[in-house]
């Protein structure tokens, strides 16, 4: 498994916190090439 970079971990934590606070469908906005797909894939585990 590939280890996430610190900013990817922060994005993942932000989504989890959003869900835990009762939020609906989150939007993950990151610059091109920063690993959005890796963050989303990690969230699906």
PDB file of C-alpha atoms in Angstrom:
ATOM      1  CA  UNK A   1       0.000   0.000   0.000  1.00  0.00           C
ATOM      2  CA  UNK A   2       1.222   3.487  -0.824  1.00  0.00           C
ATOM      3  CA  UNK A   3       1.571   5.862   2.127  1.00  0.00           C
ATOM      4  CA  UNK A   4      -0.365   9.102   1.786  1.00  0.00           C
ATOM      5  CA  UNK A   5       1.432  12.427   1.965  1.00  0.00           C
ATOM      6  CA  UNK A   6       0.646  14.738   4.903  1.00  0.00           C
ATOM      7  CA  UNK A   7      -1.673  16.983   2.862  1.00  0.00           C
ATOM      8  CA  UNK A   8      -3.530  13.918   1.578  1.00  0.00           C
ATOM      9  CA  UNK A   9      -3.991  12.655   5.134  1.00  0.00           C
ATOM     10  CA  UNK A  10      -5.339  16.105   6.065  1.00  0.00           C
ATOM     11  CA  UNK A  11      -7.821  15.977   3.164  1.00  0.00           C
ATOM     12  CA  UNK A  12      -8.930  12.488   4.173  1.00  0.00           C
ATOM     13  CA  UNK A  13      -9.392  13.592   7.797  1.00  0.00           C
ATOM     14  CA  UNK A  14     -11.403  16.622   6.671  1.00  0.00           C
ATOM     15  CA  UNK A  15     -13.809  14.371   4.745  1.00  0.00           C
ATOM     16  CA  UNK A  16     -14.172  11.967   7.675  1.00  0.00           C
ATOM     17  CA  UNK A  17     -14.791  14.863  10.079  1.00  0.00           C
ATOM     18  CA  UNK A  18     -17.384  16.268   7.670  1.00  0.00           C
ATOM     19  CA  UNK A  19     -19.213  12.937   7.504  1.00  0.00           C
ATOM     20  CA  UNK A  20     -19.093  12.506  11.280  1.00  0.00           C
ATOM     21  CA  UNK A  21     -20.623  15.962  11.763  1.00  0.00           C
ATOM     22  CA  UNK A  22     -23.613  14.910   9.674  1.00  0.00           C
ATOM     23  CA  UNK A  23     -22.510  16.331   6.335  1.00  0.00           C
ATOM     24  CA  UNK A  24     -23.761  14.893   3.068  1.00  0.00           C
ATOM     25  CA  UNK A  25     -21.699  14.518  -0.084  1.00  0.00           C
ATOM     26  CA  UNK A  26     -18.277  16.171   0.307  1.00  0.00           C
ATOM     27  CA  UNK A  27     -16.308  17.882  -2.438  1.00  0.00           C
ATOM     28  CA  UNK A  28     -12.570  17.209  -2.434  1.00  0.00           C
ATOM     29  CA  UNK A  29     -10.767  20.047  -4.205  1.00  0.00           C
ATOM     30  CA  UNK A  30      -7.037  19.627  -4.730  1.00  0.00           C
ATOM     31  CA  UNK A  31      -4.641  20.807  -7.428  1.00  0.00           C
ATOM     32  CA  UNK A  32      -3.909  18.658 -10.464  1.00  0.00           C
ATOM     33  CA  UNK A  33      -1.471  15.871  -9.694  1.00  0.00           C
ATOM     34  CA  UNK A  34      -1.782  15.997  -5.909  1.00  0.00           C
ATOM     35  CA  UNK A  35      -3.410  12.592  -5.513  1.00  0.00           C
ATOM     36  CA  UNK A  36      -7.166  13.121  -5.250  1.00  0.00           C
ATOM     37  CA  UNK A  37      -7.725   9.603  -6.533  1.00  0.00           C
ATOM     38  CA  UNK A  38      -5.444   8.177  -3.840  1.00  0.00           C
ATOM     39  CA  UNK A  39      -7.344  10.080  -1.137  1.00  0.00           C
ATOM     40  CA  UNK A  40     -10.731   8.894  -2.421  1.00  0.00           C
ATOM     41  CA  UNK A  41      -9.476   5.317  -2.837  1.00  0.00           C
ATOM     42  CA  UNK A  42      -8.191   5.362   0.730  1.00  0.00           C
ATOM     43  CA  UNK A  43     -11.562   6.640   1.965  1.00  0.00           C
ATOM     44  CA  UNK A  44     -13.343   3.676   0.370  1.00  0.00           C
ATOM     45  CA  UNK A  45     -11.338   1.160   2.416  1.00  0.00           C
TER      46      UNK A  45
END
